[in-house]
Amino acid sequence: MKKVIIDTDPGIDDAIALCYALSHPKLEVLALTSIFGNVSTELATQNALRICELCNTSVPVAQGADSPLHIKRNPAPDFVHGVNGFGNIELPVPTTRRDKSSAAELIIDLVREQPGEITLIPVGPLTNLAKALEQAPDIADKVAEVIVMGGVFYASGNVTPFAEANIWNDPHAAQKVLTASWPVVVHGLDITHQIVFDRPYLGRLAAASPRIGGFLHNAAEFYINFYKEQRNIDGCCPHDLLAVAYAANPQWYKTETGRFDVITDGEQIGRTTTTKVCESNKQIALDVDRTALIDEYFDILGTRP
Ligand code: BDR
Ligand code: CA
């Protein structure tokens, strides 16, 4: 099993990805760490705990930074994920408590305890990873891989014409994380817009898995309404799932090597760029076997309660 830590701002597509990660036979989720983005950091922590309880599992959940490194925090996009982050579908108040460590501390401790073993999967703004790197530069050589959901290279952004939300929410952190010496694979909108979970698919998932699939189906309704307006599609893009599924099934993906940069101010703030180079431990995921991913998601979640 691949050992992973998921840094997340749940969020509807985060919930879709977390339910898969917590159920996947090839993934061992060592911890979740929370970050602002779709909701405040405090609510992200509570939502991560809610998802663990929904999936009948208990992993440490550590709370992350409550603001970006250098810019003012952007307002949470409640028109995308609802005020509660789950399309205004309520899950019970969690009974489990968060871990006492901060997100950065927990990441540092686990990575130092198991050097070379742990893959980090940030699917929100990259502040926690940047702080972990600042506090413990040695972890750059001890992390197996960093699989990011964020950025866009060959298409338009989703918050400005140039920028994708996770990078735009903390461009300085993204700059640090995407240019550090550790291996990075970035799943930007170039690939995440290729996968759509439509209403019939989510309906079948709800029928097969009334509790977990049913929750995802109901929460996604709000998200689908946003996508209808934004992209004129009758379904939603499960962005964060692309990064998590890569951890379990890298063979499904086509990637390109490059060198990254992030624009940290001005009109293009949050824009991610790449320069093509052959020898690099930085990759962009550009294509995926859609059928394999959509089918596997159903196979895994459809057998849950
Ligand atoms: C990313 O931003 C968030 O709204 C989603 O959860 C995803 O991580 C997509 O741009
Ligand atoms: Ca997210």
PDB file of N, CA and C in Angstrom, residues 264-304:
ATOM      1  N   THR A 264       3.433  35.677  -8.831  1.00  0.00           N
ATOM      2  CA  THR A 264       2.970  35.952  -7.466  1.00  0.00           C
ATOM      3  C   THR A 264       2.377  37.353  -7.278  1.00  0.00           C
ATOM      4  N   ASP A 265       2.324  38.154  -8.347  1.00  0.00           N
ATOM      5  CA  ASP A 265       1.626  39.448  -8.204  1.00  0.00           C
ATOM      6  C   ASP A 265       1.155  39.940  -9.572  1.00  0.00           C
ATOM      7  N   GLY A 266       0.432  41.052  -9.516  1.00  0.00           N
ATOM      8  CA  GLY A 266      -0.040  41.653 -10.770  1.00  0.00           C
ATOM      9  C   GLY A 266      -1.280  40.961 -11.316  1.00  0.00           C
ATOM     10  N   GLU A 267      -1.631  41.334 -12.533  1.00  0.00           N
ATOM     11  CA  GLU A 267      -2.868  40.852 -13.157  1.00  0.00           C
ATOM     12  C   GLU A 267      -2.901  39.325 -13.275  1.00  0.00           C
ATOM     13  N   GLN A 268      -1.718  38.731 -13.486  1.00  0.00           N
ATOM     14  CA  GLN A 268      -1.678  37.277 -13.712  1.00  0.00           C
ATOM     15  C   GLN A 268      -1.378  36.487 -12.428  1.00  0.00           C
ATOM     16  N   ILE A 269      -1.585  37.097 -11.277  1.00  0.00           N
ATOM     17  CA  ILE A 269      -1.279  36.432 -10.001  1.00  0.00           C
ATOM     18  C   ILE A 269      -1.912  35.031  -9.961  1.00  0.00           C
ATOM     19  N   GLY A 270      -1.098  34.065  -9.548  1.00  0.00           N
ATOM     20  CA  GLY A 270      -1.585  32.688  -9.444  1.00  0.00           C
ATOM     21  C   GLY A 270      -1.404  31.873 -10.710  1.00  0.00           C
ATOM     22  N   ARG A 271      -0.869  32.484 -11.759  1.00  0.00           N
ATOM     23  CA  ARG A 271      -0.659  31.732 -13.002  1.00  0.00           C
ATOM     24  C   ARG A 271       0.507  30.762 -12.844  1.00  0.00           C
ATOM     25  N   THR A 272       0.341  29.537 -13.296  1.00  0.00           N
ATOM     26  CA  THR A 272       1.429  28.548 -13.277  1.00  0.00           C
ATOM     27  C   THR A 272       1.993  28.432 -14.690  1.00  0.00           C
ATOM     28  N   THR A 273       3.313  28.394 -14.783  1.00  0.00           N
ATOM     29  CA  THR A 273       3.928  28.248 -16.103  1.00  0.00           C
ATOM     30  C   THR A 273       4.898  27.071 -16.076  1.00  0.00           C
ATOM     31  N   THR A 274       5.180  26.565 -17.266  1.00  0.00           N
ATOM     32  CA  THR A 274       6.137  25.460 -17.363  1.00  0.00           C
ATOM     33  C   THR A 274       7.085  25.709 -18.524  1.00  0.00           C
ATOM     34  N   THR A 275       8.328  25.322 -18.314  1.00  0.00           N
ATOM     35  CA  THR A 275       9.308  25.327 -19.395  1.00  0.00           C
ATOM     36  C   THR A 275       9.642  23.867 -19.636  1.00  0.00           C
ATOM     37  N   LYS A 276       9.560  23.434 -20.898  1.00  0.00           N
ATOM     38  CA  LYS A 276       9.814  22.010 -21.154  1.00  0.00           C
ATOM     39  C   LYS A 276      11.296  21.688 -20.984  1.00  0.00           C
ATOM     40  N   VAL A 277      11.581  20.697 -20.170  1.00  0.00           N
ATOM     41  CA  VAL A 277      12.947  20.179 -20.055  1.00  0.00           C
ATOM     42  C   VAL A 277      12.827  18.664 -19.929  1.00  0.00           C
ATOM     43  N   CYS A 278      13.790  17.954 -20.474  1.00  0.00           N
ATOM     44  CA  CYS A 278      13.689  16.485 -20.459  1.00  0.00           C
ATOM     45  C   CYS A 278      14.042  15.920 -19.096  1.00  0.00           C
ATOM     46  N   GLU A 279      15.160  16.421 -18.548  1.00  0.00           N
ATOM     47  CA  GLU A 279      15.630  15.887 -17.268  1.00  0.00           C
ATOM     48  C   GLU A 279      15.007  16.684 -16.142  1.00  0.00           C
ATOM     49  N   SER A 280      13.976  16.156 -15.536  1.00  0.00           N
ATOM     50  CA  SER A 280      13.338  16.905 -14.466  1.00  0.00           C
ATOM     51  C   SER A 280      12.518  15.952 -13.610  1.00  0.00           C
ATOM     52  N   ASN A 281      12.444  16.259 -12.312  1.00  0.00           N
ATOM     53  CA  ASN A 281      11.541  15.460 -11.459  1.00  0.00           C
ATOM     54  C   ASN A 281      10.215  16.203 -11.249  1.00  0.00           C
ATOM     55  N   LYS A 282       9.913  17.123 -12.170  1.00  0.00           N
ATOM     56  CA  LYS A 282       8.628  17.838 -12.127  1.00  0.00           C
ATOM     57  C   LYS A 282       7.814  17.425 -13.355  1.00  0.00           C
ATOM     58  N   GLN A 283       6.573  17.035 -13.110  1.00  0.00           N
ATOM     59  CA  GLN A 283       5.737  16.591 -14.227  1.00  0.00           C
ATOM     60  C   GLN A 283       4.364  17.247 -14.170  1.00  0.00           C
ATOM     61  N   ILE A 284       3.767  17.409 -15.354  1.00  0.00           N
ATOM     62  CA  ILE A 284       2.364  17.836 -15.457  1.00  0.00           C
ATOM     63  C   ILE A 284       1.596  16.633 -15.988  1.00  0.00           C
ATOM     64  N   ALA A 285       0.492  16.322 -15.355  1.00  0.00           N
ATOM     65  CA  ALA A 285      -0.390  15.262 -15.872  1.00  0.00           C
ATOM     66  C   ALA A 285      -1.292  15.889 -16.933  1.00  0.00           C
ATOM     67  N   LEU A 286      -1.295  15.291 -18.120  1.00  0.00           N
ATOM     68  CA  LEU A 286      -2.057  15.909 -19.212  1.00  0.00           C
ATOM     69  C   LEU A 286      -3.166  15.023 -19.750  1.00  0.00           C
ATOM     70  N   ASP A 287      -3.127  13.749 -19.457  1.00  0.00           N
ATOM     71  CA  ASP A 287      -4.167  12.857 -19.990  1.00  0.00           C
ATOM     72  C   ASP A 287      -4.343  11.675 -19.043  1.00  0.00           C
ATOM     73  N   VAL A 288      -5.547  11.107 -19.055  1.00  0.00           N
ATOM     74  CA  VAL A 288      -5.846   9.997 -18.156  1.00  0.00           C
ATOM     75  C   VAL A 288      -6.812   9.052 -18.849  1.00  0.00           C
ATOM     76  N   ASP A 289      -6.763   7.795 -18.476  1.00  0.00           N
ATOM     77  CA  ASP A 289      -7.742   6.811 -18.958  1.00  0.00           C
ATOM     78  C   ASP A 289      -9.055   7.061 -18.191  1.00  0.00           C
ATOM     79  N   ARG A 290      -9.950   7.817 -18.839  1.00  0.00           N
ATOM     80  CA  ARG A 290     -11.175   8.256 -18.134  1.00  0.00           C
ATOM     81  C   ARG A 290     -12.051   7.093 -17.726  1.00  0.00           C
ATOM     82  N   THR A 291     -12.204   6.136 -18.648  1.00  0.00           N
ATOM     83  CA  THR A 291     -13.092   5.008 -18.353  1.00  0.00           C
ATOM     84  C   THR A 291     -12.570   4.232 -17.153  1.00  0.00           C
ATOM     85  N   ALA A 292     -11.265   3.989 -17.141  1.00  0.00           N
ATOM     86  CA  ALA A 292     -10.688   3.221 -16.027  1.00  0.00           C
ATOM     87  C   ALA A 292     -10.948   3.932 -14.706  1.00  0.00           C
ATOM     88  N   LEU A 293     -10.749   5.239 -14.691  1.00  0.00           N
ATOM     89  CA  LEU A 293     -10.911   5.994 -13.438  1.00  0.00           C
ATOM     90  C   LEU A 293     -12.373   6.011 -12.989  1.00  0.00           C
ATOM     91  N   ILE A 294     -13.270   6.317 -13.912  1.00  0.00           N
ATOM     92  CA  ILE A 294     -14.695   6.417 -13.547  1.00  0.00           C
ATOM     93  C   ILE A 294     -15.223   5.045 -13.111  1.00  0.00           C
ATOM     94  N   ASP A 295     -14.800   3.995 -13.811  1.00  0.00           N
ATOM     95  CA  ASP A 295     -15.250   2.638 -13.445  1.00  0.00           C
ATOM     96  C   ASP A 295     -14.675   2.215 -12.093  1.00  0.00           C
ATOM     97  N   GLU A 296     -13.389   2.498 -11.885  1.00  0.00           N
ATOM     98  CA  GLU A 296     -12.789   2.079 -10.619  1.00  0.00           C
ATOM     99  C   GLU A 296     -13.437   2.802  -9.446  1.00  0.00           C
ATOM    100  N   TYR A 297     -13.733   4.099  -9.650  1.00  0.00           N
ATOM    101  CA  TYR A 297     -14.387   4.863  -8.576  1.00  0.00           C
ATOM    102  C   TYR A 297     -15.695   4.178  -8.178  1.00  0.00           C
ATOM    103  N   PHE A 298     -16.456   3.784  -9.209  1.00  0.00           N
ATOM    104  CA  PHE A 298     -17.743   3.133  -8.907  1.00  0.00           C
ATOM    105  C   PHE A 298     -17.516   1.784  -8.227  1.00  0.00           C
ATOM    106  N   ASP A 299     -16.553   1.028  -8.707  1.00  0.00           N
ATOM    107  CA  ASP A 299     -16.273  -0.296  -8.112  1.00  0.00           C
ATOM    108  C   ASP A 299     -15.932  -0.155  -6.629  1.00  0.00           C
ATOM    109  N   ILE A 300     -15.144   0.866  -6.298  1.00  0.00           N
ATOM    110  CA  ILE A 300     -14.716   1.024  -4.901  1.00  0.00           C
ATOM    111  C   ILE A 300     -15.828   1.603  -4.031  1.00  0.00           C
ATOM    112  N   LEU A 301     -16.411   2.712  -4.474  1.00  0.00           N
ATOM    113  CA  LEU A 301     -17.437   3.368  -3.624  1.00  0.00           C
ATOM    114  C   LEU A 301     -18.773   2.617  -3.656  1.00  0.00           C
ATOM    115  N   GLY A 302     -19.041   1.981  -4.780  1.00  0.00           N
ATOM    116  CA  GLY A 302     -20.340   1.290  -4.919  1.00  0.00           C
ATOM    117  C   GLY A 302     -20.491   0.096  -3.982  1.00  0.00           C
ATOM    118  N   THR A 303     -19.378  -0.385  -3.432  1.00  0.00           N
ATOM    119  CA  THR A 303     -19.479  -1.504  -2.494  1.00  0.00           C
ATOM    120  C   THR A 303     -19.446  -1.027  -1.044  1.00  0.00           C
ATOM    121  N   ARG A 304     -19.406   0.292  -0.843  1.00  0.00           N
ATOM    122  CA  ARG A 304     -19.440   0.829   0.529  1.00  0.00           C
ATOM    123  C   ARG A 304     -20.915   0.975   0.973  1.00  0.00           C
TER     124      ARG A 304
END
